PDB file of C-alpha atoms in Angstrom:
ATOM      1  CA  UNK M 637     -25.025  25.440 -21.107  1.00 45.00           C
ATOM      2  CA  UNK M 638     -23.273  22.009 -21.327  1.00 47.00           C
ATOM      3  CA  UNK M 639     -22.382  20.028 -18.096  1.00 50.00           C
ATOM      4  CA  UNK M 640     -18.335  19.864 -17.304  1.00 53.00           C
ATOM      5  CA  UNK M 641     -16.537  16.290 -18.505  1.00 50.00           C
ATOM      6  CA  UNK M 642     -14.081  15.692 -16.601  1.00 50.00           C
ATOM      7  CA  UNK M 643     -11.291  12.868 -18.110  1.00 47.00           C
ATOM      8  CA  UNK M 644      -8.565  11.228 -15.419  1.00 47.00           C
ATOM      9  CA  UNK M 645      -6.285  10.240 -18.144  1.00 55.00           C
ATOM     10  CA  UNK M 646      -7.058  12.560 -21.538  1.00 55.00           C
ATOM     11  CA  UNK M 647      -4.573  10.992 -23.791  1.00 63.00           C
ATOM     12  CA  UNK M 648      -6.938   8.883 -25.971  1.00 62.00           C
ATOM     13  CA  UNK M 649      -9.531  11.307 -26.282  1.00 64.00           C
ATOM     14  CA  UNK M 650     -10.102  12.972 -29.733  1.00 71.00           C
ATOM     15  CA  UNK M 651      -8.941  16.782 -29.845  1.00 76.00           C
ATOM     16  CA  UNK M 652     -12.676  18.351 -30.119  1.00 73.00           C
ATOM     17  CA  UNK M 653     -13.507  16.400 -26.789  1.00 68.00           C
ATOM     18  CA  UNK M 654      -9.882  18.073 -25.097  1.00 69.00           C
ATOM     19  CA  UNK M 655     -10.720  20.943 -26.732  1.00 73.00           C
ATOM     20  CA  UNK M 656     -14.376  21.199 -24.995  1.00 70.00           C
ATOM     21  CA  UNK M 657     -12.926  19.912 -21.360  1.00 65.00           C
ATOM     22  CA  UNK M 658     -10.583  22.808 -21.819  1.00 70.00           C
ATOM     23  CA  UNK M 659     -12.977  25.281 -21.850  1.00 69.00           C
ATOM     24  CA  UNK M 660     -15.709  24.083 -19.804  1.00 64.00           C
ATOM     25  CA  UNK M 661     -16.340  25.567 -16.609  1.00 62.00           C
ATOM     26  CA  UNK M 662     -19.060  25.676 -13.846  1.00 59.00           C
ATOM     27  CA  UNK M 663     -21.705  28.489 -13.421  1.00 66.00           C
ATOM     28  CA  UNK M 664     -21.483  28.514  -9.668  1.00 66.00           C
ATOM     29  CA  UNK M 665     -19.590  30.590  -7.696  1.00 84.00           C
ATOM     30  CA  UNK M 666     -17.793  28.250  -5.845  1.00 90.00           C
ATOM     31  CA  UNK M 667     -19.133  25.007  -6.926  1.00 93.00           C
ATOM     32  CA  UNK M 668     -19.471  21.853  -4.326  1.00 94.00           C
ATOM     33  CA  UNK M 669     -18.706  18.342  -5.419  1.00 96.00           C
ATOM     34  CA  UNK M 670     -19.910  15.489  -2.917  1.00 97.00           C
ATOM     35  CA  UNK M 671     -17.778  12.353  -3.890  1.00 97.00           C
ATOM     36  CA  UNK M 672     -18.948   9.095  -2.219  1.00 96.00           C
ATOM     37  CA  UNK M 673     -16.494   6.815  -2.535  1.00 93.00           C
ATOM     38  CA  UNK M 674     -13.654   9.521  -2.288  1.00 94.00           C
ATOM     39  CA  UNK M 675     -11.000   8.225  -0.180  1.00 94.00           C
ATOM     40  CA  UNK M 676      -9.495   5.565  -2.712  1.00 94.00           C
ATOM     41  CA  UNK M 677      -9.841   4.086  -5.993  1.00 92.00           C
ATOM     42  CA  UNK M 678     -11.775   5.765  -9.167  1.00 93.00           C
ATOM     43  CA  UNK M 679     -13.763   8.225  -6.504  1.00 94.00           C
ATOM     44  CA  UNK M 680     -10.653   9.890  -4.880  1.00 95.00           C
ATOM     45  CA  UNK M 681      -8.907  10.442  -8.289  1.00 95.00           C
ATOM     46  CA  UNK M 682     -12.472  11.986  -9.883  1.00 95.00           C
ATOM     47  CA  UNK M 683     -12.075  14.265  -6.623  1.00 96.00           C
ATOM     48  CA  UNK M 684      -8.564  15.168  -7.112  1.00 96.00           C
ATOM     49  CA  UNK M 685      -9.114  15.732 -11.207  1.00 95.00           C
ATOM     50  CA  UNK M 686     -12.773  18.023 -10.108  1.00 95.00           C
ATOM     51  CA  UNK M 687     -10.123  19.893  -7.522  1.00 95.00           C
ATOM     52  CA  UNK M 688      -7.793  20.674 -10.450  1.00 94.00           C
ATOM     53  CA  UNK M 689      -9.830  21.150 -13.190  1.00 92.00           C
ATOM     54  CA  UNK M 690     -11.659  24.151 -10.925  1.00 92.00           C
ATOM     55  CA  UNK M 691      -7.965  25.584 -10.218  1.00 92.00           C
ATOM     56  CA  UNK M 692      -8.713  24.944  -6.392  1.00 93.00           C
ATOM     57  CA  UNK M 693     -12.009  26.856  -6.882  1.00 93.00           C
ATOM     58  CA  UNK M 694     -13.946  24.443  -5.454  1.00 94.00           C
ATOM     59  CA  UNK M 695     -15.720  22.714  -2.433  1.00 95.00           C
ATOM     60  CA  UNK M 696     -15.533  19.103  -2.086  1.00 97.00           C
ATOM     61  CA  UNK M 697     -17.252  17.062   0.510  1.00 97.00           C
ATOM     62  CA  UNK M 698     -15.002  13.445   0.438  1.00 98.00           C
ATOM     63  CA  UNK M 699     -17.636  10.477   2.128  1.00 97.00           C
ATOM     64  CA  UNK M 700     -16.168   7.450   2.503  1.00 95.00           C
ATOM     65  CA  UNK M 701     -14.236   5.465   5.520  1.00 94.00           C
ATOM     66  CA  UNK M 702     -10.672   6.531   5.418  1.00 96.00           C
ATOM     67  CA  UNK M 703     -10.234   9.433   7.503  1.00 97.00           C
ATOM     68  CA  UNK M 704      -6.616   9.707   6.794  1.00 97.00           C
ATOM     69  CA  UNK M 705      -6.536   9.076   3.152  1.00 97.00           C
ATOM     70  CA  UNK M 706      -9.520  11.400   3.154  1.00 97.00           C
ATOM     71  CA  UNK M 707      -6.857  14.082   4.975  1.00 97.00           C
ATOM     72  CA  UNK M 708      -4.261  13.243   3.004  1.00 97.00           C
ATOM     73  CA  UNK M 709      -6.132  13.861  -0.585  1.00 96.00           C
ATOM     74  CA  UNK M 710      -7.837  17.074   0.951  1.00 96.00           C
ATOM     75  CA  UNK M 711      -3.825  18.229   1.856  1.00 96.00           C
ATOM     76  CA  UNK M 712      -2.844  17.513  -1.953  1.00 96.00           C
ATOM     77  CA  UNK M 713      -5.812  19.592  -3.376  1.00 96.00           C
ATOM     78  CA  UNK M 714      -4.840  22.857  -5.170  1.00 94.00           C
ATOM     79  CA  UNK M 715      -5.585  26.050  -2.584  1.00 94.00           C
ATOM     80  CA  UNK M 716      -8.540  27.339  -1.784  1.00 93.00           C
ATOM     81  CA  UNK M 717      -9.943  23.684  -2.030  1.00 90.00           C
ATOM     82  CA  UNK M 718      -7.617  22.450   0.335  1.00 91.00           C
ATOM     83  CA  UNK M 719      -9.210  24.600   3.037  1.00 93.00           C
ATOM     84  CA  UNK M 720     -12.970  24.957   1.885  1.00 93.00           C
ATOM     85  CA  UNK M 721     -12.851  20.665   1.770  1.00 95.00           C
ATOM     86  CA  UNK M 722     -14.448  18.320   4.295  1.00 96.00           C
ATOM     87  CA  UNK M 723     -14.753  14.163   4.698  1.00 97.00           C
ATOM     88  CA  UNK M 724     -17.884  12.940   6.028  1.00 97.00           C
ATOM     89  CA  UNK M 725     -17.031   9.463   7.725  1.00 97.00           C
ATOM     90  CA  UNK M 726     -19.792   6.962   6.079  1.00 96.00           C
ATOM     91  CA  UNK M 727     -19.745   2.847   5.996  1.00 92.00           C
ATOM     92  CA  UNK M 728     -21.892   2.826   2.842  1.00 89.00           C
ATOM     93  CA  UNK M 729     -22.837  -0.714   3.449  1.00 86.00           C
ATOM     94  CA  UNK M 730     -25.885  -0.210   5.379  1.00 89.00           C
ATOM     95  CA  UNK M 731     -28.681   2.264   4.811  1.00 90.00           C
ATOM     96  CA  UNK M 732     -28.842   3.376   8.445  1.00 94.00           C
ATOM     97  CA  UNK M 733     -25.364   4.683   7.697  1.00 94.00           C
ATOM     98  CA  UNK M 734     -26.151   6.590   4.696  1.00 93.00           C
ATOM     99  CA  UNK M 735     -29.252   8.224   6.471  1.00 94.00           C
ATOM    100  CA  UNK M 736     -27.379   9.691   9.013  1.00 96.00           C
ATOM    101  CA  UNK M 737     -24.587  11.159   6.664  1.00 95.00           C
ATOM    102  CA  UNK M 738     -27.591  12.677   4.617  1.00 93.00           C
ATOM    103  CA  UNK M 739     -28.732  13.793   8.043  1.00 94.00           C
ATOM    104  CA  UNK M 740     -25.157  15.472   8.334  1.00 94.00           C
ATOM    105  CA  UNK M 741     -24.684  16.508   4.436  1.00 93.00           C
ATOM    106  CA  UNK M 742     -28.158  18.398   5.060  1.00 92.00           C
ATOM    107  CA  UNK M 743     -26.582  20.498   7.984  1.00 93.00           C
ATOM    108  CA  UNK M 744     -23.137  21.769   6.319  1.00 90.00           C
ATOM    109  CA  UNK M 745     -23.798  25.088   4.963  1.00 83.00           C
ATOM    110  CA  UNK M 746     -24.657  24.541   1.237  1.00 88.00           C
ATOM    111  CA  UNK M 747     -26.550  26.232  -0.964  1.00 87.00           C
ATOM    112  CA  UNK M 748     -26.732  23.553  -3.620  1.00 90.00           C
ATOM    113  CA  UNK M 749     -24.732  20.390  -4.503  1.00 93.00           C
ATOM    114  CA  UNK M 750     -23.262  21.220  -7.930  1.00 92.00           C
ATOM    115  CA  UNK M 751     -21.420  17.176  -8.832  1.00 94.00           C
ATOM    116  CA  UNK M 752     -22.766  14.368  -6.975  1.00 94.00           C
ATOM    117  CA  UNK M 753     -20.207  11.305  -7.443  1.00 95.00           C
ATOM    118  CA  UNK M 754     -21.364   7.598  -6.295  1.00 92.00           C
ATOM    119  CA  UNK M 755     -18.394   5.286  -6.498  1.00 91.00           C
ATOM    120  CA  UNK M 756     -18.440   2.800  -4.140  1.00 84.00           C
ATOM    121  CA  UNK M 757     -16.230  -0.037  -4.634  1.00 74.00           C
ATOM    122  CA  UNK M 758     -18.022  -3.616  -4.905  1.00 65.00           C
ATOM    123  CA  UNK M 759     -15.997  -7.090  -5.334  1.00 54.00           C
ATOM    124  CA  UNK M 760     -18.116  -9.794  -6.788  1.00 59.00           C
ATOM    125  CA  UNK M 761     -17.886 -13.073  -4.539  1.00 59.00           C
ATOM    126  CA  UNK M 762     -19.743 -16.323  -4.914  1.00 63.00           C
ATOM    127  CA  UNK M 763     -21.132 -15.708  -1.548  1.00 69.00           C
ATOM    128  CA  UNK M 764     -23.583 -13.677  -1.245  1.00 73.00           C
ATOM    129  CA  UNK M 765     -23.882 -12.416   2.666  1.00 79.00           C
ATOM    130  CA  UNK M 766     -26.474 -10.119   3.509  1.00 82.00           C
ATOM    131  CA  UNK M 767     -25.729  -7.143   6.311  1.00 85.00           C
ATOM    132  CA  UNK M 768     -28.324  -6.731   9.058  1.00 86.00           C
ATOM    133  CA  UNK M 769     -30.721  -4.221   6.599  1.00 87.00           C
ATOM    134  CA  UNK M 770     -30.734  -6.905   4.019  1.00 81.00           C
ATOM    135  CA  UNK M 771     -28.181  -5.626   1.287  1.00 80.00           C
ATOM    136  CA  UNK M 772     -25.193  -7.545   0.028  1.00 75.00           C
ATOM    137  CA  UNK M 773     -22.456  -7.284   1.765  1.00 74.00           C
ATOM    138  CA  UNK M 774     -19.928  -8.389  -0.357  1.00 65.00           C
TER     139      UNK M 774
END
């Protein structure tokens, strides 16, 4: 079985690659997408592209910061995704952090984790500050 390709923007794509994105589908029931990084940028509109391309057939768990952005994209999603949806409140920039919404993640009820989407935003600075863990800040 080949793994779903999802495309935000499809227009420059050749027609056997919107041809296959047409017709590819996930073997799961229901399948779960965890998208960290969801609330803005790249991350939220991978979410709300996964959301469609499933028809709303589809659980997605948003991590990220924004709880109302993280609302407000869970509101847009095609039904029943809008209601089987979740955000998991995680500052990615330190480890301690990310523990403790694996901690969480491991308690929902899920069978599996179908799409796993890391998209964290990053801004290169000359400075290079370190948080308390030792990772770059910036």
């Amino acid at each position: 079985m080949h793994p779903t390709i999802l495309r935000v923007s499809d227009d420059t794509l050749p027609s056997t690659v919107k041809q296959f994105n047409a017709t590819a589908t996930s073997s799961a029931k229901t399948p779960v997408g965890v998208f960290i990084g969801g609330t803005s940028g790249i991350g939220r509109r991978m979410a709300a592209a996964f959301a469609r391309h499933m028809e709303g057939n589809a659980r997605l768990i948003i991590i990220g910061r924004n709880k109302a952005a993280a609302d407000e994209l869970i509101a847009s999603l095609p039904s029943p995704a809008n209601t089987l949806s979740e955000f998991l409140p995680c500052d990615c920039s330190l480890m301690r952090n990310i523990d403790a919404a694996c901690e969480q993640l491991a308690k929902r009820n899920l069978e599996i984790i179908n799409y796993l989407v890391l998209s964290i935003g990053a801004v290169e600075t000359l400075s290079h500050e370190k948080t308390a863990e030792g990772l770059d800040k910036n």
